[in-house]
JSON list of C-alpha atoms in Angstrom, two decimals:
[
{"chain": "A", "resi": 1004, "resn": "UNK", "atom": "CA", "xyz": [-44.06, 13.20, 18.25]},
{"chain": "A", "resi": 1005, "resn": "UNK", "atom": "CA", "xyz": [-42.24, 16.27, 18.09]},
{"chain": "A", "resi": 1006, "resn": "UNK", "atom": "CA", "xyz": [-38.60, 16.60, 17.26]},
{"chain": "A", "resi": 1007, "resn": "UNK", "atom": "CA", "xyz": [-36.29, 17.87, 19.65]},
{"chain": "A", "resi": 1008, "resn": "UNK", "atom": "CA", "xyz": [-33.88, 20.43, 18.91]},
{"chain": "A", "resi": 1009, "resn": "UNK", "atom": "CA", "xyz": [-31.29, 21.65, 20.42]},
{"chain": "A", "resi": 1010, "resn": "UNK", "atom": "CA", "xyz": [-32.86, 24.77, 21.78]},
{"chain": "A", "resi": 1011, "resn": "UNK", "atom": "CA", "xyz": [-35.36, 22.69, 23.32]},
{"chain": "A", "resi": 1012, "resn": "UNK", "atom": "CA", "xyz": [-33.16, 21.96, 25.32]},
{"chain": "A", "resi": 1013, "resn": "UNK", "atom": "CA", "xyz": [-32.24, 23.82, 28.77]},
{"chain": "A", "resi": 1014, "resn": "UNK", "atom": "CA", "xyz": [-29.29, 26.45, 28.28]},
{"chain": "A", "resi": 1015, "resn": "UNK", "atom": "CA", "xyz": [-27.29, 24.37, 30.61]},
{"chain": "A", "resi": 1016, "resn": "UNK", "atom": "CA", "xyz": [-27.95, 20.88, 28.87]},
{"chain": "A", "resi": 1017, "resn": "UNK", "atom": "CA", "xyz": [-26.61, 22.47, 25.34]},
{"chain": "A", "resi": 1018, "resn": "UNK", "atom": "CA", "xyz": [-23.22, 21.06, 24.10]},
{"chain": "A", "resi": 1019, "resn": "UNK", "atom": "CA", "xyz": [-21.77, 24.12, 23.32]},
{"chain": "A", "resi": 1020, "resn": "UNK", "atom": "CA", "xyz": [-22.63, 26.00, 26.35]},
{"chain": "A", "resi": 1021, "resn": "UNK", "atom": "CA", "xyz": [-21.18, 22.96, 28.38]},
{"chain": "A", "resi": 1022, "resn": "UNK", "atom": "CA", "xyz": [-18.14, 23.01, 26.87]},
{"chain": "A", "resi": 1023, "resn": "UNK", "atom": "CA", "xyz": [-18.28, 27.06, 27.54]},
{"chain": "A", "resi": 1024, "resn": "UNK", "atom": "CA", "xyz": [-19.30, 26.72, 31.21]},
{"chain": "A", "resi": 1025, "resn": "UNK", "atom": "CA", "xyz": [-17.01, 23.03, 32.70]},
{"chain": "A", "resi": 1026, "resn": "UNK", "atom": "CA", "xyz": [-14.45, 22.49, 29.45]},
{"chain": "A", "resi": 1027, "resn": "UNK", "atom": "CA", "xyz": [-14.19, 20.30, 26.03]},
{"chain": "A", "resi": 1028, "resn": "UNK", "atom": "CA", "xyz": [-12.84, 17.46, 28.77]},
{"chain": "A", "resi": 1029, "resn": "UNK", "atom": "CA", "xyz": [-16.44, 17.35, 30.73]},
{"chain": "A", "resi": 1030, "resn": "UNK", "atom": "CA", "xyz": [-18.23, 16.56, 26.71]},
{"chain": "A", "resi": 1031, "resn": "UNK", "atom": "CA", "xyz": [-19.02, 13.02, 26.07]},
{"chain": "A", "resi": 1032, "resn": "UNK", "atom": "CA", "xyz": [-18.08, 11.77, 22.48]},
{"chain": "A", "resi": 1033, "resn": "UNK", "atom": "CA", "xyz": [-21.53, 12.52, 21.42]},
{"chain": "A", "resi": 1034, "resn": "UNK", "atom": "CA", "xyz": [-22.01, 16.22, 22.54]},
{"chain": "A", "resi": 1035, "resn": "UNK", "atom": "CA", "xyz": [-18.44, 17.35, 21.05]},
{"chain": "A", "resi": 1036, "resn": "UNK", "atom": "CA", "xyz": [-19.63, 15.46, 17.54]},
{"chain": "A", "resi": 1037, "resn": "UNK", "atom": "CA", "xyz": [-22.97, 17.94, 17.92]},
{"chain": "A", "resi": 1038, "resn": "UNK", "atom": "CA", "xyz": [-20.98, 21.03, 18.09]},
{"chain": "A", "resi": 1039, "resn": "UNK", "atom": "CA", "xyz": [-18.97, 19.77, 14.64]},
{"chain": "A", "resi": 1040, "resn": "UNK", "atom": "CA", "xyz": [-22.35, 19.02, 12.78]},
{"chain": "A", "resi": 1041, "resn": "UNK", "atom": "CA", "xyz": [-24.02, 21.87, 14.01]},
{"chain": "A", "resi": 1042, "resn": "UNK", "atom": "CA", "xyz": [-27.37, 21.25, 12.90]},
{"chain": "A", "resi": 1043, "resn": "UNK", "atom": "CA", "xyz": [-29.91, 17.98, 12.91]},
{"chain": "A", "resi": 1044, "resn": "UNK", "atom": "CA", "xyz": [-32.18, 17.13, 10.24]},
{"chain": "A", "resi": 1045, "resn": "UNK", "atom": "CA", "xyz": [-36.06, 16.49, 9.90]},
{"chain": "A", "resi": 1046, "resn": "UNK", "atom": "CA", "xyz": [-35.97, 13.69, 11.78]},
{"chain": "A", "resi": 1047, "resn": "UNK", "atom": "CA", "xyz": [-33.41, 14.15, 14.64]},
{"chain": "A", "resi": 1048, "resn": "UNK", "atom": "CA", "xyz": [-31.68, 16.96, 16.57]},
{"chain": "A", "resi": 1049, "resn": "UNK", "atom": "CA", "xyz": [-28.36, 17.51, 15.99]},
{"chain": "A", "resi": 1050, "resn": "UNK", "atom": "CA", "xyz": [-27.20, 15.78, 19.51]},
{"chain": "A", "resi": 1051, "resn": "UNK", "atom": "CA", "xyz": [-29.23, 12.87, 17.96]},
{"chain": "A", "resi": 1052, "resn": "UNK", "atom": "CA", "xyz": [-27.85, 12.58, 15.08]},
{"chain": "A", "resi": 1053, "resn": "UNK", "atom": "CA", "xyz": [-24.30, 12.88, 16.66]},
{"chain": "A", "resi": 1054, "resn": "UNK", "atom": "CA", "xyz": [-25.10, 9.86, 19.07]},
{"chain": "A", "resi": 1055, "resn": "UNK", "atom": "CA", "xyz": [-26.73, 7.64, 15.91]},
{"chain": "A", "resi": 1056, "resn": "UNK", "atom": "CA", "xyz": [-23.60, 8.19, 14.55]},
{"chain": "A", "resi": 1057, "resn": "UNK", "atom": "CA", "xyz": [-21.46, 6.29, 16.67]},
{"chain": "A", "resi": 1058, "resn": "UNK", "atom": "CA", "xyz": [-24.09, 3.81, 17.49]},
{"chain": "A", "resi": 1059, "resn": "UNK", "atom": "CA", "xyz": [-24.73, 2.98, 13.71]},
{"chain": "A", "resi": 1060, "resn": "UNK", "atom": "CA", "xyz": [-20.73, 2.93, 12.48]},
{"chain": "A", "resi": 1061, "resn": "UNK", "atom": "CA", "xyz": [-19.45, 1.49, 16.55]},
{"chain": "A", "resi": 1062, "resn": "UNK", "atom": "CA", "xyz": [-17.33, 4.49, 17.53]},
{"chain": "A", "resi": 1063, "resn": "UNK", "atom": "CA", "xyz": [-15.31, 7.34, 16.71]},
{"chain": "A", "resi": 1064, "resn": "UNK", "atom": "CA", "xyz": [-12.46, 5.19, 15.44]},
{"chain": "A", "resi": 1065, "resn": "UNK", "atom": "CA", "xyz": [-14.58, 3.85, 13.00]},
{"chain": "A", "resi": 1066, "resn": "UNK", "atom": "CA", "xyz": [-16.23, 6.89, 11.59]},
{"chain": "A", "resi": 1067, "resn": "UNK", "atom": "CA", "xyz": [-12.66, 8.55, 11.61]},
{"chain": "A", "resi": 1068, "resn": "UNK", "atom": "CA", "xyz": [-11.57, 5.59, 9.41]},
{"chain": "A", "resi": 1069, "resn": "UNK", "atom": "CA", "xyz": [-14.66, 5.66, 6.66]},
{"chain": "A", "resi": 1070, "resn": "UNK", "atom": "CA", "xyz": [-14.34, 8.06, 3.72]},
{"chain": "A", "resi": 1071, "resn": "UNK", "atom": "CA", "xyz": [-16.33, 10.87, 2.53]},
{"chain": "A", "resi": 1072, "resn": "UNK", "atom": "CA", "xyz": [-18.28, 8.45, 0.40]},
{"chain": "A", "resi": 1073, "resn": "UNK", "atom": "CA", "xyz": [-19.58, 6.65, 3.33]},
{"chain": "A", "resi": 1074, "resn": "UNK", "atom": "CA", "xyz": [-20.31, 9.16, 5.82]},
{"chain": "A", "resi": 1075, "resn": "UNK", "atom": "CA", "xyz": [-22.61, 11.02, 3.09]},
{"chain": "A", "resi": 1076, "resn": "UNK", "atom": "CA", "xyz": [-24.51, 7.79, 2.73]},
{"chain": "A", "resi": 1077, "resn": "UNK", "atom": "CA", "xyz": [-25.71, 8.54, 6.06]},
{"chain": "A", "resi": 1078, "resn": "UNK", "atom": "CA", "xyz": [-29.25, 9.75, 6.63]},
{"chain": "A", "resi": 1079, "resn": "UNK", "atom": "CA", "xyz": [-28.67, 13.82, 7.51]},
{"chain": "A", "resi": 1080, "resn": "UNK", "atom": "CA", "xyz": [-25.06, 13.67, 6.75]},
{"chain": "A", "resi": 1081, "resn": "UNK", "atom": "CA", "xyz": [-23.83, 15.38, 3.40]},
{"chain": "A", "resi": 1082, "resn": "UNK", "atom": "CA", "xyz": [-20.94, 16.85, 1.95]},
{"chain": "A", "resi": 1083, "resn": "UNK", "atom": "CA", "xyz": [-20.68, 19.71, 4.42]},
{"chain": "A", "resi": 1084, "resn": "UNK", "atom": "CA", "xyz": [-21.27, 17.53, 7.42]},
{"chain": "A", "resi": 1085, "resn": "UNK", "atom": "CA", "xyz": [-18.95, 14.90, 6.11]},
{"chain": "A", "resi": 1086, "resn": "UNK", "atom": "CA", "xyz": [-16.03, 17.66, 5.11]},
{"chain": "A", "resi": 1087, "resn": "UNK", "atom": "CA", "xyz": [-16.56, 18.88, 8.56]},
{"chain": "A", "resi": 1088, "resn": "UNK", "atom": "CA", "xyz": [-16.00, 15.82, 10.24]},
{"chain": "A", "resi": 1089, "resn": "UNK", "atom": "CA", "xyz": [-13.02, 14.90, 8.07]},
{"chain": "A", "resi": 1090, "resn": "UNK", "atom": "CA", "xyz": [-11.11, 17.98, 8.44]},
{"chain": "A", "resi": 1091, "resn": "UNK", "atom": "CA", "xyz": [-12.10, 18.06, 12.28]},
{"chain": "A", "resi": 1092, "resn": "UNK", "atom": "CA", "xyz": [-10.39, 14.64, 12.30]},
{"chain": "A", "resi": 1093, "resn": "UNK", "atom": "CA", "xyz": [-7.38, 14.88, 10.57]},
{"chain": "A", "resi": 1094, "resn": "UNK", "atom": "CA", "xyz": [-6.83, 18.72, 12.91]},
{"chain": "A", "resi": 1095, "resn": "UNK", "atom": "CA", "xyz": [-6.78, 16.20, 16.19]},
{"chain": "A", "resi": 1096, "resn": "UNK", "atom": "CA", "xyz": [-4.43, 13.87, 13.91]},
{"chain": "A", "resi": 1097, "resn": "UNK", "atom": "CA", "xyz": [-1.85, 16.26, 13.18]},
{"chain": "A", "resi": 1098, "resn": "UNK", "atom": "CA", "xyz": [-2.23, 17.74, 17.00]},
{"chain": "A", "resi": 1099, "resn": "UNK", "atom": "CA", "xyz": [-1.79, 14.21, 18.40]},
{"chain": "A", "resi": 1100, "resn": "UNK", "atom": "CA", "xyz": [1.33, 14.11, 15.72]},
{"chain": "A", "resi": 1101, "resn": "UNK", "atom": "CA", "xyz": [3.41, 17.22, 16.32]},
{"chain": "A", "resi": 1102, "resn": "UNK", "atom": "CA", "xyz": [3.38, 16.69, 20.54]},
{"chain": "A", "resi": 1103, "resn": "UNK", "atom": "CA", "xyz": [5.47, 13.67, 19.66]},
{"chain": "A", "resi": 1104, "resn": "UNK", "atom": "CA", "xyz": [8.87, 14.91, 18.43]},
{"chain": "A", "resi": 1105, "resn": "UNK", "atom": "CA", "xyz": [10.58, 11.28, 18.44]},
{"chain": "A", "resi": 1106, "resn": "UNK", "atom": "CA", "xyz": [13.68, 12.95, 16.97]},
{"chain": "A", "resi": 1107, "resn": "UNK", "atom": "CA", "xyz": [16.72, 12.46, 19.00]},
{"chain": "A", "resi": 1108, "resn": "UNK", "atom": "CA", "xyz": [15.23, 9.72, 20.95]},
{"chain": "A", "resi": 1109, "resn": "UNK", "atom": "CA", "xyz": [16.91, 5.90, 20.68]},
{"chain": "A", "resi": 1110, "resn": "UNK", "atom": "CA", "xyz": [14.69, 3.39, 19.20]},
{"chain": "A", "resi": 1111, "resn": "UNK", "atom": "CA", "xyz": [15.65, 0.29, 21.03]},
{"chain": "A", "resi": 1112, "resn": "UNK", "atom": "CA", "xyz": [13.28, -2.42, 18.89]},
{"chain": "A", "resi": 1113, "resn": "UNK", "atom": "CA", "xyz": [10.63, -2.63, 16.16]},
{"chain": "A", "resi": 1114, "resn": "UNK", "atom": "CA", "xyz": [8.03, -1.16, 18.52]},
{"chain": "A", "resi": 1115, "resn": "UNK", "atom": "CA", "xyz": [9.76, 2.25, 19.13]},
{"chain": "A", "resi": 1116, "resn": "UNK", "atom": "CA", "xyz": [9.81, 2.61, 15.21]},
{"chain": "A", "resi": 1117, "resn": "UNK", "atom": "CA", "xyz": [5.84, 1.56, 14.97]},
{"chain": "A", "resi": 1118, "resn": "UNK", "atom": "CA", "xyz": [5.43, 4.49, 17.68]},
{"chain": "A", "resi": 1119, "resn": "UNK", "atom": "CA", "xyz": [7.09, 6.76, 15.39]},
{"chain": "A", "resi": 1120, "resn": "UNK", "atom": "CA", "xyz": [5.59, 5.58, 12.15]},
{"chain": "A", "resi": 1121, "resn": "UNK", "atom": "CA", "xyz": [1.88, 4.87, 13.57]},
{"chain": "A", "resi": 1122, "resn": "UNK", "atom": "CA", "xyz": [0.34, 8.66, 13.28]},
{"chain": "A", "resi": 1123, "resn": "UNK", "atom": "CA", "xyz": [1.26, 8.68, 9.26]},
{"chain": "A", "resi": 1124, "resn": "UNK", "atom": "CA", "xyz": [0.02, 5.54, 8.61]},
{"chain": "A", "resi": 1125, "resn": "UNK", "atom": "CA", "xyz": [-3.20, 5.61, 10.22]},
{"chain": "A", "resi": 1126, "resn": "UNK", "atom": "CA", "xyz": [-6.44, 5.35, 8.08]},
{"chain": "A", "resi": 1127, "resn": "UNK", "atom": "CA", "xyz": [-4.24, 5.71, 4.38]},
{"chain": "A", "resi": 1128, "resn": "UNK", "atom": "CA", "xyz": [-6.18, 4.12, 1.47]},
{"chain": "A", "resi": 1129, "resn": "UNK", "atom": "CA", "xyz": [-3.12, 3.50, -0.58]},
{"chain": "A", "resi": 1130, "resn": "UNK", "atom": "CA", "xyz": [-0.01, 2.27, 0.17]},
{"chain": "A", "resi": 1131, "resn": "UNK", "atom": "CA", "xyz": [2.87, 4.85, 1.22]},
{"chain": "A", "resi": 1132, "resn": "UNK", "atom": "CA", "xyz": [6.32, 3.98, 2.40]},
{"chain": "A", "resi": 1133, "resn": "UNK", "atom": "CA", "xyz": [8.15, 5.68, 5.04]},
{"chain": "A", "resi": 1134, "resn": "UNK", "atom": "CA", "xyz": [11.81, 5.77, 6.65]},
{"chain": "A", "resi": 1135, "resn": "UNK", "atom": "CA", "xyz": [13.09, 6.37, 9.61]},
{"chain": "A", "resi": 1136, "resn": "UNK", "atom": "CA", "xyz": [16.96, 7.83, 9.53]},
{"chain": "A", "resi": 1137, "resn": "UNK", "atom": "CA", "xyz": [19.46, 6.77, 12.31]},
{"chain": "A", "resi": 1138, "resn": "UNK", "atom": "CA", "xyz": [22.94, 7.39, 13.79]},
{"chain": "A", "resi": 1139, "resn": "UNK", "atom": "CA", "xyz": [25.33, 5.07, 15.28]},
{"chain": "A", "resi": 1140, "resn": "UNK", "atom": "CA", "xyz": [23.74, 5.23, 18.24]},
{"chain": "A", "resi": 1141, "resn": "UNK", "atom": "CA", "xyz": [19.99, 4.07, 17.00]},
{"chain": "A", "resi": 1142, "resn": "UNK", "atom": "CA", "xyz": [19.09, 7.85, 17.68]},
{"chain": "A", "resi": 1143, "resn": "UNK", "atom": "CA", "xyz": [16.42, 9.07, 15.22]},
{"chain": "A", "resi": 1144, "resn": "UNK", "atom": "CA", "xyz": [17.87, 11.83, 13.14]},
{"chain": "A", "resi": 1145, "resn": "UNK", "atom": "CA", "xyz": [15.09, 12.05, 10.91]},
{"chain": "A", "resi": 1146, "resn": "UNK", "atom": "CA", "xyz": [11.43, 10.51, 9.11]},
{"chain": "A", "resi": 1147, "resn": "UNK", "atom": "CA", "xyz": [10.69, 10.99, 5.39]},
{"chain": "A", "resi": 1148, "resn": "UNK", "atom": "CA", "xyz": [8.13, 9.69, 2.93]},
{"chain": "A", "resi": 1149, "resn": "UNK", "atom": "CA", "xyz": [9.65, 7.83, 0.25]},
{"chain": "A", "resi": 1150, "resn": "UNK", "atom": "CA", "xyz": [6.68, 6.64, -1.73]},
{"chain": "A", "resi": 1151, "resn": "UNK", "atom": "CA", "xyz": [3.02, 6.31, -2.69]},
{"chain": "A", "resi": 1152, "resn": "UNK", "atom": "CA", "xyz": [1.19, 3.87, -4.66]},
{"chain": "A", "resi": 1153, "resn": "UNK", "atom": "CA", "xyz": [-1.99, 2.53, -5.60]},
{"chain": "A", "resi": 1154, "resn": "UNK", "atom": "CA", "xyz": [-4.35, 0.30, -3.35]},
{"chain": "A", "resi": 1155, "resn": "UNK", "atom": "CA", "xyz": [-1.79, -2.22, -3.28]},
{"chain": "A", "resi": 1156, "resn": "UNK", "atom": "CA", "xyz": [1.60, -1.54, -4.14]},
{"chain": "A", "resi": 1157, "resn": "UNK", "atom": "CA", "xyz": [4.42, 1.15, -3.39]},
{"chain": "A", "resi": 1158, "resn": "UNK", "atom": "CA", "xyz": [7.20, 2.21, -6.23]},
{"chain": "A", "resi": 1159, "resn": "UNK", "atom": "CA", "xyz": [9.88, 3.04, -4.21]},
{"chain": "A", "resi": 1160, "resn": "UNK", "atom": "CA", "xyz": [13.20, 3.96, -5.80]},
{"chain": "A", "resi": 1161, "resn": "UNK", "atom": "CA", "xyz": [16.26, 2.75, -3.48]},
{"chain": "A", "resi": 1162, "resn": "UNK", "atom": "CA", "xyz": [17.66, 5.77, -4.76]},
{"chain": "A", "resi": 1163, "resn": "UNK", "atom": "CA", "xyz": [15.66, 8.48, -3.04]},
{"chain": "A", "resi": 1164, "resn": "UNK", "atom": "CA", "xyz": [16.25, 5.83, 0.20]},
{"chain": "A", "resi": 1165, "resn": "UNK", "atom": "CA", "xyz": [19.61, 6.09, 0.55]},
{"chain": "A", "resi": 1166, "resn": "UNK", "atom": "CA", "xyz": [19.89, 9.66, -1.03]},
{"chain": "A", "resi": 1167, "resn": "UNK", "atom": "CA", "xyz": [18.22, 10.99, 2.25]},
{"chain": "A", "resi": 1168, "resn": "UNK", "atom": "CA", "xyz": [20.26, 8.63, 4.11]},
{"chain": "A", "resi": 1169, "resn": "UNK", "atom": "CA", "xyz": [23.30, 10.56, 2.67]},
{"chain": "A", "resi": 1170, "resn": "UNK", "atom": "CA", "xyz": [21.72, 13.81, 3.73]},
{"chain": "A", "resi": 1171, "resn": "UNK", "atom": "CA", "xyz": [21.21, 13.24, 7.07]},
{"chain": "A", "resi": 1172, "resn": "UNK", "atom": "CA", "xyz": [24.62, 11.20, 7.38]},
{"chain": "A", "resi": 1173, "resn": "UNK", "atom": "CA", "xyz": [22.55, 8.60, 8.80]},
{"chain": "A", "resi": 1174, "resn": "UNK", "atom": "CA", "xyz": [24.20, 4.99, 9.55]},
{"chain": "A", "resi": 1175, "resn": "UNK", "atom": "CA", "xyz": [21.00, 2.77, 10.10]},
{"chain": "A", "resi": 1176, "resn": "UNK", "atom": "CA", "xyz": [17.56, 2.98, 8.70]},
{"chain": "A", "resi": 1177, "resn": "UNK", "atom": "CA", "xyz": [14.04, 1.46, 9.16]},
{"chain": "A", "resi": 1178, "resn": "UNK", "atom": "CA", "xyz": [11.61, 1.02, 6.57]},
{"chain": "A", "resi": 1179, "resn": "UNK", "atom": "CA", "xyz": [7.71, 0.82, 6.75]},
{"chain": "A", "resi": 1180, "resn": "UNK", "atom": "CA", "xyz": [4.99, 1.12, 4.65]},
{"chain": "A", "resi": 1181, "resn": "UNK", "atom": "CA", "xyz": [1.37, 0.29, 5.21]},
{"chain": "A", "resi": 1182, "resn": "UNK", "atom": "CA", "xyz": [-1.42, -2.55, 4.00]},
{"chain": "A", "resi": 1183, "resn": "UNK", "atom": "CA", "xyz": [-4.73, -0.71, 3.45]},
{"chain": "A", "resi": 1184, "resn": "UNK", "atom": "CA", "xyz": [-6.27, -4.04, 3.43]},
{"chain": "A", "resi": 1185, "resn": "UNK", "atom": "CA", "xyz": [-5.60, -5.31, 7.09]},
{"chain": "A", "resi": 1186, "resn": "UNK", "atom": "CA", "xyz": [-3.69, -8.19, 6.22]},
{"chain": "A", "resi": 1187, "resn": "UNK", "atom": "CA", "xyz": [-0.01, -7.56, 7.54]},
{"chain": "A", "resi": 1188, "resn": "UNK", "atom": "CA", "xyz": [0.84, -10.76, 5.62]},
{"chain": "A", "resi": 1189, "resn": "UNK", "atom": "CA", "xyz": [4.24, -9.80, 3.93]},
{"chain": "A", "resi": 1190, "resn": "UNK", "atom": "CA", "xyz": [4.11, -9.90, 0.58]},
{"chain": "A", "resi": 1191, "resn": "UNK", "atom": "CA", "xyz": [7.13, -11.83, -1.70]},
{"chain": "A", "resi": 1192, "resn": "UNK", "atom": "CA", "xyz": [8.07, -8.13, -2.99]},
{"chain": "A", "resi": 1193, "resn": "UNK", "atom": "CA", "xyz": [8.12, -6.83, 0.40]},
{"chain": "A", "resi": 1194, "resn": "UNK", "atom": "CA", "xyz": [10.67, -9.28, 1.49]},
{"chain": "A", "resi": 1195, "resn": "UNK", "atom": "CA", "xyz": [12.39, -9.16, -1.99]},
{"chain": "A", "resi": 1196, "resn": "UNK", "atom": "CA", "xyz": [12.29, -5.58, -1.83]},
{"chain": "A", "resi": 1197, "resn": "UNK", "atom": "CA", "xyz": [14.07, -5.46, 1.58]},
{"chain": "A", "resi": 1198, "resn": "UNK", "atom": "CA", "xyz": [16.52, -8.23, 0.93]},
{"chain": "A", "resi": 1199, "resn": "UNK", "atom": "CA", "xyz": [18.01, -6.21, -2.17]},
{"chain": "A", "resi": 1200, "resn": "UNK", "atom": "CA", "xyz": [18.07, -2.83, 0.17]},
{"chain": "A", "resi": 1201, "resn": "UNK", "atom": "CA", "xyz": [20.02, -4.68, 2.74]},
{"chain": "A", "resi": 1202, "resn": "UNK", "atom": "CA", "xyz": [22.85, -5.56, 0.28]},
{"chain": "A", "resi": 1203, "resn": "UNK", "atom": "CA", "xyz": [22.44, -2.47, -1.73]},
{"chain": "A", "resi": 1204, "resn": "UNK", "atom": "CA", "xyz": [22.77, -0.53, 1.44]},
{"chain": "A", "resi": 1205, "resn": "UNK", "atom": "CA", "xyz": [26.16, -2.89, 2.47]},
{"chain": "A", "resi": 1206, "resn": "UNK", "atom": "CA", "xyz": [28.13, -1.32, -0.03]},
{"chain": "A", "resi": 1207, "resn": "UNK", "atom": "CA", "xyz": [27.31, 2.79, 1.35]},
{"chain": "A", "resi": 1208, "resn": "UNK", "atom": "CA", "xyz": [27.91, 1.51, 4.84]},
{"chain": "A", "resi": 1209, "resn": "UNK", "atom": "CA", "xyz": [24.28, 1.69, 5.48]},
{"chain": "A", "resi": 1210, "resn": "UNK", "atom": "CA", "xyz": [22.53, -0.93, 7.82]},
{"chain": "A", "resi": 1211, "resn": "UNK", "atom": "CA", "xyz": [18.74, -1.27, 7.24]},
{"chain": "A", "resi": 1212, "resn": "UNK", "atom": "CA", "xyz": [17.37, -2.93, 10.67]},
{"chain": "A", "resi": 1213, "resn": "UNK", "atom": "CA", "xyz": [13.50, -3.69, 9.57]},
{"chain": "A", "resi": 1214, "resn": "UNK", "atom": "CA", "xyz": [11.01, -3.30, 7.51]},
{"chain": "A", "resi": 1215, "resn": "UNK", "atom": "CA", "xyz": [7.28, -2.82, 9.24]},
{"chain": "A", "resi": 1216, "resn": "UNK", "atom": "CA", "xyz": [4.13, -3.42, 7.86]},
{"chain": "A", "resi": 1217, "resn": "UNK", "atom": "CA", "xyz": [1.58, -1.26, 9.56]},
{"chain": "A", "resi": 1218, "resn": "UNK", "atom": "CA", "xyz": [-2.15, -1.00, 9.66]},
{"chain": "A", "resi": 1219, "resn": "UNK", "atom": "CA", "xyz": [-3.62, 1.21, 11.79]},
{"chain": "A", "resi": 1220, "resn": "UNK", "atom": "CA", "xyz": [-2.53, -0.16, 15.65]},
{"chain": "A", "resi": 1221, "resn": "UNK", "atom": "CA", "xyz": [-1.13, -3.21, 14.24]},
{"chain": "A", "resi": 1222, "resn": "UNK", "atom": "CA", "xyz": [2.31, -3.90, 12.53]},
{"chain": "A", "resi": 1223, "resn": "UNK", "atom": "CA", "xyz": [4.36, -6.72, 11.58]},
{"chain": "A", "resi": 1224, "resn": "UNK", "atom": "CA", "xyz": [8.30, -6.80, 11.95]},
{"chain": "A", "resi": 1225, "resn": "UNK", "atom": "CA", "xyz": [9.95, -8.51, 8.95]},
{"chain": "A", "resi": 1226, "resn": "UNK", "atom": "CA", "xyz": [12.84, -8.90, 11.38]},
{"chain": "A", "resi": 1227, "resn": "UNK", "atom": "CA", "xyz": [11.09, -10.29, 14.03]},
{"chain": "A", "resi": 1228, "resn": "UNK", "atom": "CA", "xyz": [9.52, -13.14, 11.69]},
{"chain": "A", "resi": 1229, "resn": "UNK", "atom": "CA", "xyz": [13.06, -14.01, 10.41]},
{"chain": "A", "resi": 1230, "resn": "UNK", "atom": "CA", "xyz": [12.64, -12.79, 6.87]},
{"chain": "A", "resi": 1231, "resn": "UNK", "atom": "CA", "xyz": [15.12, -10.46, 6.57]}
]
């Protein structure tokens, strides 16, 4: 049997000139992961190829989670598909990221801070620890990354903590790194780690509320399971 392409396909069926003629909104996953790849290969048009895609890996999520050496593994996908799909990605990420401007806003409990944390965190493959800098009144003054590390720990000075904290003549802080794993099981660093911060921070008049472990949509509060 023939393969289809796309310019078998009546004008008004084509993903691009769908999005052209009734908007981006009226595309279904499928069609708007066509007009990224572009092209098909021998065996599928490119609309086909966009809708194996999601079948095969289970959604959009999921491919937006897999790295560059997956995705090329994929029959039709290489390097330029994959780097196209990556960079498409991470351009909706950073979108998504700068229309919430948390700063200024009170964070009430450990959920507010996962809100503000969540859009760094997503999909990392190494562990990176961030803080969130407060005033009196638990209003967010500022976020920083404080550390990277390897697939499974963070080396995170106190130091560069509370030298930020300084800087923004913050009062309270929240910490949070990430597990690349999945498991949200704190570590005995982690709570080690956050124990020594606490006092550390007791002697600059600095109160550190939490410490979240994050992965993905999922966190843990260290505060909320009593061990801190």
């Amino acid at each position: 049997m023939k393969k289809r392409k796309i310019k078998d396909f009546p004008k008004s069926e084509r993903p691009r000139e769908r999005l052209l003629n009734y908007g981006e909104k009226a595309l279904s996953d499928a069609e708007l992961l066509a007009i990224i790849l572009r092209t098909g290969n021998k065996n599928y048009s490119v609309y086909e190829l966009a809708q194996n895609l999601i079948v095969d890996f289970g959604s959009l999520k999921r491919i937006a989670e897999v790295g560059i050496g997956e995705l090329i593994k994929y029959p039709g996908i290489g390097i330029t598909k994959a780097v196209q799909i990556k960079a498409s990605i991470e351009l909706g990420r950073r979108i998504f990221s700068e229309k919430k401007n948390y700063f200024g806003e009170s964070i009430l409990n450990p959920h507010d801070a996962f809100l503000i944390f969540k859009e760094d965190m997503f999909d990392l493959k190494e562990e990176h620890l961030f803080c969130i800098y407060m005033d009196v009144k638990n209003k967010c003054l500022n976020k920083r990354l404080i550390a990277k590390g390897d697939l499974n720990i963070v080396y995170a000075s106190p130091r560069e903590i509370f030298k930020y904290a300084l800087q923004e003549n913050s009062s309270k802080l929240i910490l949070a790194h990430n597990h690349p794993s999945g498991d949200l099981t704190p570590s005995e660093d982690d709570i080690i780690f956050t124990k020594r911060l606490i006092e550390a921070g007791k002697i600059l008049g600095l109160e550190i509320l939490d410490h979240l472990i994050i992965y993905n949509e999922d966190y843990v509060s260290l505060k909320e399971k009593k061990l801190i």
